[in-house]
Amino acid sequence: MVFGNMGDDSGTGVAFTRNPATGEKEIYGEYLVNAQGEDVVAGIRTPKPIATLKDEMPEIYQQFAEICQRLEDHYRDLQDIEFTIEKGKLYILQTRAGKRTAAAAIKVATDLVQEGKISEEEAVLRVDPEQLDQLMHPSLDPEAKVEVLAKGLPASPGAAVGKVVFSADRAEELGKEGEKVILVRPETTPDDIHGMAMAQGILTSRGGMTSHAAVVARGMGTPCICGCEALRIDVDAKEFTVDGVTVKEGDMITIDGGTGRVMLGEAKLVSPQIGGAFQTILEWADKIRHLQVRTNADTPADAARAREFGAEGIGLCRTEHMFMAPDRLPIVQQMILAENDEERKAALDKLLPVQQDDFYGIFKAMKGLPVTIRLLDPPLHEFLPNAEELLVEITRLEMSGENPELLAEKQKMLRQVRNLSEFNPMLGHRGCRLGITFPEIYEMQARAIFQAVAALVKEGIEVYPEVMIPLVGHPKELEPLREVVVNTAEAVKEEAGVDFSYSVGTMIELPRACVIADEIAEHADFFSFGTNDLTQTTFGFSRDDAEGKFLHHYLEKKILPENPFASLDTEGVGKLVAQGVKLGRSAKPELKVGVCGEHGGDPRSIDFFHQTGLNYVSCSPFRVPIARLAAAHAQLKNPR
Ligand code: PEP
Ligand code: MG
């Protein structure tokens, strides 16, 4: 037992051998004179930065610096060290690998490689893919004009915007409603974890860089400012004041955890960039990994961003998102509401050039890389207005009697909406079933794809189109639809007088498709597992209802270890995936197989897909770097 509270020649502190927020090689930490360890972590007194110890106790500081170096050399990693000085004598209480932000993890790992202490592979393993998410958070737009209210300690980097709340319960409540909140507290305790987890950012008026709020926020990757002493927080009145300005619960603020600035209002944030050490780690990961990483993108802008993040193609372009744009929706509605083939054809003719432009932009942004375009998938009623809203409008028009033509149009629309309504739309008239009943829709889409391809080929741009048919459960569904696509491609080649190559594949997202994958493979050049629908149909859980209604009970009661829509249920759904891969390749050994459900960006699922022998994963643009690193981890742990 040693005592740091034996007078002014005693003290206690916590220090890191490198900066845990940035990774910079400098001793970083804080201490309190005449105090015990508890006083530092509790955030009751704001400690002094360790640099001051150099002036206050130069010999002790020197000795401490030497010990830091020795411990770090021994463990070959950043250390988090607790120490006490009792009457002028230094004692080391504890050392362990220090928790760090993603930015620090990357900097420390790459620096240690440069210092010859660890290998590139070890460096890659030192960065947790899930933690990279922190770096993919927005930061403050340097051009933004901001009104700085106060400045505190920059405890966890990243910028966040949200409504001010003063309790963890309220943060949780609003967070669950989808609101963005900043949790403001004098200090936090372990009782606040539930609210901290839901908050976009955390701001405290007391405590240092190793206070509870700072440590937890860094671990969660949540932007955080601590020890912002200018804030006068009144938790009961639900407000804080600073320099005569009062901020109440629900008011918007912006915090920048990288600089410690607290700002009034909603500042503009900008998307993250990849550079420096981050780029280096990802390049090392790319050398290691076997899985390719593609992106799910529906616009040229998303495609271009994903490419900057290292995407090696598009694994899923959902064409329905293009149909939803306000300038297209009326034409799409015309197509759906058509009462005969002629009317439908007129609407499709209008959609064709619009879709062609979309595809042209996407192919161009991804030039030289494969692009998988999925033909129309969702139930058609998703494009039509809501029946109740229509009914209200019809009643209003009937009562006013002012616009009989509009009334007739709305009544027709309501009839169609009712005709198209289904008891279980996710199991209803969607996916390839639409292609079977309305082949002209798929034909129009295929034509738009191939005309865009032909135009680009003429410009000398390399394109690798892959056309994907969704929700196939029977080879006889795929066979005729493949024919529609192939015939269209050949017709376009002929008309345009150019040659191009393309492939036609299918999504595997129904249990039946997994168990007869060999038969399906006969008609497919590639498979892409749609693990969102496959999870839905394997569990019999409705994707749209499970998460909101009962899944959290399943997680609380530990019936399921994890949300199966976020992390693949490897024991159930995963078995079907593995079977699908095996059967598919038994019929077609060269079959290219990927995944484009949400799981394609989840590190644990990526590990499973690696082990199952997939060729690629496809995920949202911001998860591409995470997937690149996770794929390298998978290879290092289970070499393929
Ligand atoms: C899937 O089902 O996993 C998939 C990618 O398709 P969507 O989410 O569009 O149904
Ligand atoms: Mg699907």
XYZ file of C-alpha atoms and ligand atoms in Angstrom:
651
model
C 0.000 0.000 0.000
C 1.401 3.338 -1.020
C -0.077 6.749 -0.360
C -0.297 9.636 -2.784
C -1.943 11.843 -0.229
C 0.938 12.390 2.143
C 1.551 16.029 1.241
C 2.815 18.109 -1.642
C 5.707 15.738 -2.387
C 3.120 13.016 -3.029
C 0.597 12.467 -5.774
C -1.015 10.012 -8.118
C -1.734 9.742 -11.796
C -2.503 7.802 -14.928
C -0.485 8.056 -18.107
C -0.261 6.518 -21.535
C 3.039 5.914 -23.279
C 1.487 7.453 -26.414
C -1.471 9.718 -26.902
C -4.551 7.407 -26.809
C -6.630 9.845 -28.860
C -4.187 10.547 -31.695
C -1.463 7.901 -31.279
C 1.247 10.588 -31.185
C 4.471 9.393 -29.525
C 4.408 11.445 -26.323
C 3.733 10.623 -22.713
C 0.171 11.577 -22.196
C -1.803 11.662 -19.000
C -2.579 13.531 -15.841
C -1.978 13.556 -12.124
C -3.083 15.167 -8.913
C -0.784 16.283 -6.148
C -1.649 15.054 -2.672
C -4.379 12.683 -3.828
C -5.310 9.030 -4.252
C -6.111 7.260 -7.534
C -9.835 7.393 -6.984
C -9.697 11.213 -7.050
C -8.329 11.142 -10.611
C -10.811 8.720 -12.189
C -13.898 9.968 -10.348
C -13.686 13.298 -12.106
C -14.255 15.228 -8.890
C -11.059 17.295 -9.157
C -9.731 18.190 -12.589
C -6.156 16.893 -12.687
C -3.084 18.561 -14.177
C -1.523 17.453 -17.453
C 1.512 15.195 -17.009
C 3.778 17.772 -18.693
C 3.491 19.914 -15.558
C 5.100 17.108 -13.542
C 8.275 17.780 -15.508
C 8.487 21.194 -13.818
C 7.081 20.210 -10.436
C 9.134 17.033 -9.908
C 11.760 16.861 -12.699
C 13.597 13.798 -11.380
C 10.437 11.809 -10.882
C 9.289 12.743 -14.367
C 12.595 11.634 -15.892
C 12.417 8.294 -14.109
C 8.797 7.839 -15.147
C 9.625 8.543 -18.799
C 12.340 5.865 -18.763
C 9.972 3.313 -17.225
C 7.338 4.127 -19.847
C 9.809 3.353 -22.624
C 10.910 0.129 -20.964
C 7.380 -1.141 -20.475
C 6.388 -0.254 -24.009
C 9.461 -1.980 -25.467
C 8.682 -5.059 -23.453
C 5.015 -5.317 -24.379
C 5.514 -3.879 -27.898
C 2.358 -1.838 -27.495
C 0.994 1.381 -26.081
C 0.752 1.077 -22.275
C -1.715 2.597 -19.839
C 0.193 3.030 -16.569
C -1.004 3.964 -13.097
C 1.485 5.461 -10.676
C 1.734 6.981 -7.244
C 4.402 9.188 -5.731
C 4.791 8.797 -1.995
C 7.006 11.384 -0.362
C 9.178 11.851 -3.433
C 9.411 8.179 -4.395
C 7.790 6.822 -7.605
C 5.794 3.591 -7.539
C 4.279 1.904 -10.610
C 0.942 0.342 -9.642
C -0.192 -1.235 -12.882
C 0.429 -1.413 -16.608
C -1.749 -2.749 -19.385
C -2.333 -2.255 -23.098
C -4.099 1.103 -23.307
C -7.551 1.608 -24.797
C -7.305 3.918 -27.762
C -9.348 5.520 -30.477
C -9.313 4.018 -33.955
C -7.103 6.863 -35.179
C -4.619 6.155 -32.382
C -4.744 2.392 -32.990
C -3.794 2.953 -36.618
C -1.046 5.469 -35.881
C 0.483 3.372 -33.104
C 0.365 0.195 -35.205
C 1.994 1.794 -38.265
C 4.595 3.607 -36.109
C 5.515 0.363 -34.329
C 6.106 -1.251 -37.737
C 8.347 1.647 -38.697
C 10.190 1.346 -35.384
C 10.824 -2.309 -36.235
C 8.857 -3.588 -33.220
C 6.009 -5.442 -34.966
C 5.255 -6.879 -38.430
C 2.728 -5.538 -40.947
C 0.461 -8.510 -40.200
C 0.584 -7.796 -36.468
C -0.178 -4.156 -37.193
C -3.234 -5.120 -39.228
C -4.434 -7.336 -36.375
C -3.926 -4.510 -33.872
C -6.696 -2.456 -35.477
C -10.216 -3.622 -34.712
C -12.310 -3.392 -37.915
C -15.436 -2.510 -35.941
C -13.566 0.395 -34.355
C -12.814 1.886 -37.786
C -16.407 2.985 -37.793
C -15.212 5.899 -35.619
C -13.085 7.225 -38.445
C -15.937 6.961 -40.837
C -17.847 9.492 -38.733
C -18.278 13.005 -39.973
C -16.099 15.875 -38.823
C -16.794 19.579 -38.663
C -16.733 21.305 -42.027
C -13.648 23.555 -41.808
C -15.580 26.201 -43.756
C -18.560 26.139 -41.382
C -19.200 29.367 -39.507
C -19.666 28.332 -35.920
C -20.499 30.132 -32.718
C -18.244 28.640 -30.074
C -19.955 28.626 -26.685
C -17.213 27.059 -24.619
C -14.152 24.891 -24.768
C -13.418 21.728 -22.836
C -10.974 18.839 -23.056
C -10.947 17.007 -26.425
C -11.655 13.593 -24.912
C -12.863 11.541 -27.897
C -12.629 12.750 -31.495
C -15.312 13.286 -34.120
C -18.031 15.866 -34.445
C -21.624 15.369 -33.415
C -24.834 17.326 -33.698
C -27.872 16.705 -31.537
C -30.515 17.854 -29.118
C -29.309 18.527 -25.609
C -30.519 16.071 -22.946
C -29.547 16.003 -19.289
C -30.130 12.403 -18.273
C -29.149 9.011 -19.591
C -32.792 7.883 -19.464
C -33.903 10.757 -21.669
C -30.995 10.099 -24.051
C -32.117 6.504 -24.361
C -35.761 7.446 -24.794
C -35.140 9.988 -27.571
C -32.386 7.866 -29.116
C -34.825 4.975 -29.533
C -37.194 7.333 -31.319
C -34.411 7.982 -33.793
C -33.524 11.462 -32.471
C -29.932 12.592 -32.363
C -28.960 13.660 -28.850
C -25.967 15.049 -26.986
C -25.846 13.868 -23.390
C -24.789 16.741 -21.106
C -23.854 15.837 -17.519
C -21.643 17.312 -14.790
C -19.907 13.921 -14.939
C -20.950 10.394 -15.875
C -21.012 7.158 -13.898
C -21.483 3.519 -14.876
C -25.236 4.035 -14.319
C -25.303 6.262 -17.417
C -24.031 3.671 -19.904
C -27.425 3.028 -21.546
C -27.825 6.712 -22.362
C -24.219 7.165 -23.418
C -24.630 4.334 -25.898
C -27.604 6.058 -27.546
C -26.038 9.548 -27.653
C -24.307 11.033 -30.680
C -21.983 12.905 -28.345
C -21.171 13.395 -24.660
C -20.325 16.643 -22.880
C -19.330 16.952 -19.218
C -18.380 19.957 -17.115
C -16.074 18.048 -14.758
C -13.388 15.415 -15.048
C -10.270 14.895 -17.107
C -9.128 12.848 -20.063
C -9.265 9.645 -18.020
C -12.601 10.309 -16.348
C -15.403 7.796 -16.804
C -17.017 9.796 -19.627
C -13.748 10.080 -21.561
C -12.757 6.432 -21.285
C -16.197 5.072 -22.120
C -16.746 7.492 -25.009
C -13.400 6.597 -26.561
C -14.268 2.919 -26.267
C -17.613 3.495 -27.974
C -16.140 5.805 -30.586
C -18.547 8.526 -29.515
C -17.330 12.134 -29.746
C -16.823 13.525 -26.248
C -15.749 16.719 -24.496
C -14.901 16.571 -20.796
C -14.096 19.077 -18.084
C -15.882 21.927 -19.831
C -15.885 23.987 -16.669
C -17.491 27.089 -18.132
C -20.776 25.186 -18.288
C -23.163 25.753 -15.364
C -25.353 22.689 -15.583
C -28.695 22.557 -13.773
C -29.872 18.984 -14.267
C -33.199 19.568 -12.446
C -34.081 22.653 -14.485
C -32.881 20.791 -17.620
C -30.628 23.605 -18.817
C -27.071 24.850 -18.806
C -25.755 28.366 -18.964
C -22.482 29.618 -20.254
C -21.507 33.281 -20.422
C -25.112 34.413 -20.070
C -26.410 32.064 -22.780
C -28.944 29.480 -21.638
C -29.296 26.198 -23.491
C -32.391 24.137 -22.675
C -33.258 20.500 -23.177
C -34.098 19.947 -26.841
C -31.905 22.811 -28.119
C -29.461 21.854 -30.846
C -25.738 21.965 -30.206
C -22.659 20.729 -32.023
C -19.590 19.351 -30.297
C -16.172 18.700 -31.752
C -14.460 16.039 -29.697
C -11.219 16.576 -31.590
C -10.793 20.201 -30.460
C -13.055 20.422 -27.418
C -15.295 23.101 -28.894
C -18.962 23.322 -27.924
C -21.073 25.200 -30.454
C -24.603 26.516 -30.517
C -26.875 25.165 -33.270
C -26.379 22.599 -35.958
C -23.006 23.019 -37.677
C -22.291 21.510 -41.066
C -20.388 18.226 -40.889
C -18.314 16.685 -43.656
C -17.702 13.093 -44.672
C -14.507 11.367 -43.624
C -11.427 11.045 -45.801
C -8.947 8.183 -45.901
C -5.302 9.147 -45.894
C -1.958 8.747 -44.148
C -1.631 5.864 -41.726
C -5.266 4.812 -42.326
C -4.469 4.313 -45.995
C -1.277 2.408 -45.103
C -3.100 -0.065 -42.839
C -5.764 -0.649 -45.497
C -3.087 -1.239 -48.137
C -1.440 -3.823 -45.886
C -4.881 -5.394 -45.349
C -5.422 -5.522 -49.128
C -2.178 -7.450 -49.577
C -3.393 -10.055 -47.087
C -7.104 -10.542 -47.798
C -8.625 -13.035 -50.223
C -12.193 -11.747 -50.157
C -12.945 -8.920 -52.539
C -14.903 -5.963 -51.267
C -17.628 -4.343 -53.309
C -20.231 -1.771 -52.420
C -23.994 -1.403 -52.458
C -24.646 1.825 -54.343
C -27.522 3.213 -56.375
C -26.139 6.559 -57.524
C -22.975 7.680 -59.320
C -22.089 9.812 -56.263
C -22.279 6.838 -53.877
C -20.358 4.714 -56.358
C -17.594 7.320 -56.611
C -17.353 7.682 -52.833
C -17.180 3.920 -52.331
C -14.450 3.730 -54.941
C -12.426 6.275 -52.968
C -12.887 4.027 -49.938
C -11.473 1.118 -51.956
C -14.560 -0.663 -53.317
C -13.671 -3.077 -56.108
C -17.020 -2.881 -57.845
C -20.730 -2.655 -57.110
C -22.254 -5.778 -55.618
C -25.791 -4.425 -55.510
C -27.444 -1.550 -57.293
C -31.072 -1.494 -56.213
C -32.920 -0.107 -59.207
C -36.065 0.623 -57.223
C -34.295 3.495 -55.467
C -34.104 5.173 -58.863
C -37.837 4.690 -59.292
C -38.535 6.529 -56.063
C -37.053 9.865 -57.156
C -39.787 12.527 -57.295
C -39.372 13.124 -61.044
C -39.769 9.415 -61.832
C -42.462 8.344 -59.403
C -45.385 9.704 -61.494
C -44.155 7.697 -64.513
C -43.691 4.595 -62.373
C -47.241 5.063 -61.077
C -48.456 5.378 -64.645
C -46.741 2.083 -65.414
C -48.350 0.354 -62.445
C -51.789 1.829 -62.977
C -51.833 1.015 -66.689
C -55.048 -0.741 -67.643
C -53.691 -2.344 -70.798
C -50.385 -3.289 -72.406
C -50.365 -0.197 -74.571
C -50.626 2.148 -71.603
C -47.940 0.214 -69.773
C -45.658 0.319 -72.763
C -46.088 4.102 -73.045
C -44.974 4.525 -69.425
C -42.065 2.106 -69.865
C -40.929 4.029 -72.946
C -40.732 7.148 -70.789
C -38.778 5.334 -68.071
C -36.278 3.781 -70.450
C -34.121 6.871 -71.177
C -34.218 7.896 -67.521
C -32.969 4.500 -66.323
C -30.423 4.410 -69.107
C -28.972 7.710 -67.829
C -28.813 6.309 -64.299
C -26.922 3.225 -65.428
C -24.649 5.240 -67.672
C -23.588 7.392 -64.690
C -23.017 4.416 -62.423
C -21.043 2.373 -64.974
C -18.904 5.398 -65.725
C -18.154 6.053 -62.048
C -17.140 2.387 -61.738
C -15.285 2.105 -65.029
C -13.042 -0.926 -65.224
C -14.867 -2.630 -62.323
C -17.855 -5.013 -62.188
C -21.297 -3.548 -61.524
C -24.178 -5.780 -60.450
C -27.547 -4.289 -61.266
C -30.566 -5.932 -59.743
C -33.829 -5.828 -61.642
C -36.943 -4.511 -59.899
C -37.550 -6.218 -56.551
C -40.091 -4.613 -54.163
C -43.857 -5.061 -54.286
C -45.392 -2.524 -56.674
C -47.679 -0.953 -54.094
C -44.572 0.563 -52.489
C -44.614 3.058 -55.332
C -48.234 4.039 -54.819
C -49.692 6.435 -52.248
C -51.058 5.222 -48.967
C -54.715 4.076 -49.114
C -55.807 6.026 -46.039
C -54.304 9.256 -47.315
C -56.011 8.718 -50.657
C -59.322 8.135 -48.941
C -59.022 11.397 -47.012
C -58.285 13.251 -50.227
C -61.183 11.611 -52.074
C -63.593 12.522 -49.289
C -62.376 16.102 -49.383
C -62.803 16.274 -53.173
C -66.271 14.686 -52.974
C -67.432 17.174 -50.358
C -66.113 20.202 -52.205
C -67.220 18.922 -55.627
C -64.633 21.219 -57.159
C -62.409 18.991 -59.322
C -64.274 15.973 -60.729
C -61.382 14.912 -62.980
C -58.925 14.787 -60.128
C -61.543 12.950 -58.060
C -61.902 10.277 -60.758
C -58.134 9.914 -60.991
C -57.790 9.488 -57.229
C -60.627 6.977 -57.146
C -58.913 4.943 -59.830
C -55.695 5.083 -57.913
C -57.417 3.909 -54.731
C -58.921 0.946 -56.601
C -55.449 -0.018 -57.819
C -53.859 0.470 -54.416
C -56.494 -1.844 -52.948
C -55.977 -4.366 -55.758
C -52.260 -4.408 -55.144
C -52.411 -4.518 -51.361
C -51.172 -7.796 -49.911
C -51.347 -9.500 -46.534
C -47.637 -10.289 -46.524
C -46.001 -8.013 -49.083
C -42.487 -9.293 -48.343
C -43.689 -12.778 -49.332
C -45.951 -11.496 -52.042
C -45.839 -10.193 -55.563
C -42.236 -9.033 -55.648
C -38.792 -9.979 -56.952
C -38.676 -12.257 -59.971
C -42.428 -12.777 -59.581
C -42.816 -9.278 -61.018
C -40.567 -10.250 -63.903
C -42.681 -13.336 -64.570
C -45.965 -11.410 -64.584
C -44.666 -8.224 -66.239
C -41.687 -9.306 -68.375
C -41.861 -5.960 -70.157
C -40.608 -4.230 -66.980
C -37.499 -6.409 -66.821
C -37.063 -6.079 -70.551
C -37.111 -2.272 -70.286
C -34.548 -2.395 -67.474
C -32.290 -4.793 -69.374
C -32.527 -2.557 -72.422
C -31.619 0.517 -70.352
C -28.613 -1.348 -68.926
C -27.315 -2.595 -72.266
C -27.933 0.636 -74.155
C -25.877 2.418 -71.487
C -23.195 -0.259 -71.859
C -23.193 0.129 -75.648
C -22.835 3.906 -75.384
C -19.874 3.560 -72.988
C -18.188 0.885 -75.084
C -18.389 3.276 -78.031
C -16.628 5.886 -75.893
C -13.896 3.385 -75.134
C -14.866 2.961 -71.476
C -14.494 -0.478 -69.910
C -17.702 -1.799 -68.359
C -18.469 -5.109 -66.697
C -22.254 -5.352 -66.341
C -23.783 -8.111 -64.264
C -27.560 -8.370 -64.332
C -29.129 -9.900 -61.245
C -32.585 -11.440 -60.847
C -33.970 -11.216 -57.287
C -35.880 -13.644 -55.067
C -35.510 -16.754 -57.181
C -36.636 -19.988 -55.528
C -37.049 -22.253 -58.549
C -34.855 -22.748 -61.631
C -37.936 -22.338 -63.834
C -38.297 -18.785 -62.570
C -34.744 -17.931 -63.531
C -34.660 -19.676 -66.892
C -37.198 -17.497 -68.785
C -36.010 -14.287 -67.132
C -32.449 -15.016 -68.082
C -33.726 -15.435 -71.604
C -35.389 -11.992 -71.495
C -32.067 -10.439 -70.439
C -29.966 -12.378 -72.959
C -32.327 -11.649 -75.845
C -32.345 -7.971 -74.972
C -28.553 -7.865 -74.778
C -28.209 -9.523 -78.150
C -30.796 -7.181 -79.694
C -28.973 -4.116 -78.344
C -25.614 -5.400 -79.609
C -27.136 -5.783 -83.039
C -28.889 -2.400 -83.053
C -25.900 -0.494 -81.709
C -23.365 -2.400 -83.768
C -21.083 -2.992 -80.787
C -19.985 -6.061 -78.918
C -19.768 -6.306 -75.146
C -19.729 -9.012 -72.544
C -22.092 -9.336 -69.599
C -23.238 -11.924 -67.132
C -26.607 -12.871 -65.699
C -26.942 -14.170 -62.185
C -29.337 -14.389 -59.311
C -29.791 -13.495 -55.713
C -29.934 -16.430 -53.349
C -32.241 -15.214 -50.620
C -34.783 -17.959 -50.066
C -34.134 -21.225 -48.223
C -35.423 -23.147 -51.228
C -32.817 -21.522 -53.441
C -30.076 -22.635 -51.040
C -31.154 -26.254 -51.007
C -31.512 -26.559 -54.793
C -28.651 -24.213 -55.617
C -27.152 -26.750 -58.040
C -30.253 -26.569 -60.230
C -30.309 -22.791 -60.056
C -26.608 -22.553 -60.887
C -27.330 -24.094 -64.278
C -28.953 -20.811 -65.284
C -26.738 -18.405 -63.356
C -23.273 -17.004 -63.989
C -23.061 -15.827 -60.397
C -24.833 -15.967 -57.043
C -25.230 -13.129 -54.594
C -26.607 -14.070 -51.193
C -29.313 -11.685 -50.053
C -28.878 -12.418 -46.385
C -31.484 -9.829 -45.363
C -34.284 -11.782 -46.999
C -32.598 -15.089 -46.245
C -32.598 -14.202 -42.534
C -36.223 -13.105 -42.776
C -37.365 -16.256 -44.537
C -35.222 -18.696 -42.547
C -36.355 -17.425 -39.152
C -39.801 -16.504 -40.440
C -39.158 -13.053 -38.893
C -40.585 -10.074 -40.715
C -37.689 -7.727 -41.443
C -39.886 -4.696 -41.051
C -41.426 -5.727 -37.753
C -38.970 -7.906 -35.846
C -36.535 -5.204 -34.791
C -39.234 -2.836 -33.592
C -41.529 -5.403 -31.996
C -39.865 -8.369 -30.371
C -36.241 -8.790 -31.270
C -34.975 -6.701 -28.357
C -36.788 -9.080 -25.978
C -35.004 -11.970 -27.661
C -31.700 -10.221 -27.087
C -32.484 -9.198 -23.508
C -33.592 -12.736 -22.668
C -30.544 -14.086 -24.502
C -32.701 -16.272 -26.742
C -30.475 -14.998 -29.522
C -26.907 -13.851 -28.917
C -27.122 -11.109 -31.528
C -29.510 -9.333 -33.861
C -29.502 -11.781 -36.799
C -30.219 -8.949 -39.241
C -26.966 -7.252 -38.194
C -24.643 -10.211 -37.611
C -25.253 -13.418 -39.548
C -26.810 -16.312 -37.668
C -24.015 -18.651 -38.672
C -25.626 -21.683 -37.047
C -28.871 -21.463 -39.003
C -28.837 -19.030 -41.892
C -25.103 -19.618 -42.294
C -25.670 -23.339 -42.857
C -27.974 -22.510 -45.741
C -25.371 -20.135 -47.179
C -22.690 -22.821 -46.954
C -24.986 -25.355 -48.572
C -25.859 -22.911 -51.350
C -22.181 -22.300 -52.090
C -21.354 -25.992 -52.079
C -24.267 -27.058 -54.289
C -23.837 -24.110 -56.643
C -20.167 -24.873 -57.181
C -20.879 -28.606 -57.529
C -22.865 -27.757 -60.651
C -20.580 -24.942 -61.787
C -17.105 -25.027 -60.220
C -16.243 -21.520 -61.469
C -19.430 -19.962 -60.066
C -18.691 -16.509 -58.642
C -20.357 -16.104 -55.256
C -20.847 -12.981 -53.150
C -23.101 -11.499 -50.513
C -24.933 -8.199 -50.661
C -27.135 -8.239 -47.544
C -26.299 -5.955 -44.576
C -24.028 -8.698 -43.247
C -21.515 -7.931 -45.994
C -20.221 -5.060 -43.842
C -20.204 -6.859 -40.487
C -16.762 -8.118 -39.407
C -17.981 -11.288 -37.711
C -20.127 -12.231 -40.681
C -17.228 -11.405 -43.022
C -15.110 -13.938 -41.148
C -17.798 -16.533 -41.833
C -18.072 -15.603 -45.526
C -14.295 -15.902 -45.847
C -14.355 -19.367 -44.343
C -17.308 -20.361 -46.536
C -15.302 -19.600 -49.667
C -17.175 -16.581 -51.019
C -15.443 -14.451 -53.656
C -16.664 -11.089 -52.407
C -18.729 -9.173 -49.886
C -20.668 -6.045 -50.768
C -21.581 -3.366 -48.233
C -22.541 0.285 -47.899
C -19.813 2.752 -48.969
C -18.906 3.767 -45.398
C -18.335 0.179 -44.378
C -15.974 -0.627 -47.261
C -12.788 0.143 -45.247
C -14.154 -1.918 -42.330
C -14.793 -4.843 -44.670
C -11.295 -4.567 -46.205
C -9.709 -4.816 -42.779
C -12.104 -7.519 -41.540
C -11.351 -9.634 -44.622
C -7.619 -9.382 -43.820
C -8.256 -10.418 -40.196
C -10.262 -13.396 -41.474
C -7.379 -14.481 -43.706
C -4.779 -14.078 -40.944
C -6.894 -16.113 -38.524
C -7.920 -18.829 -41.022
C -5.665 -18.740 -44.075
C -7.489 -19.749 -47.240
C -31.165 -8.977 -49.201
O -32.292 -9.467 -49.131
O -30.221 -9.322 -48.464
C -30.879 -7.899 -50.158
C -29.672 -7.429 -50.315
O -31.944 -7.373 -50.843
P -32.967 -6.298 -50.182
O -32.415 -5.902 -48.872
O -33.021 -5.185 -51.154
O -34.214 -7.114 -50.133
Mg -33.662 -9.147 -50.823
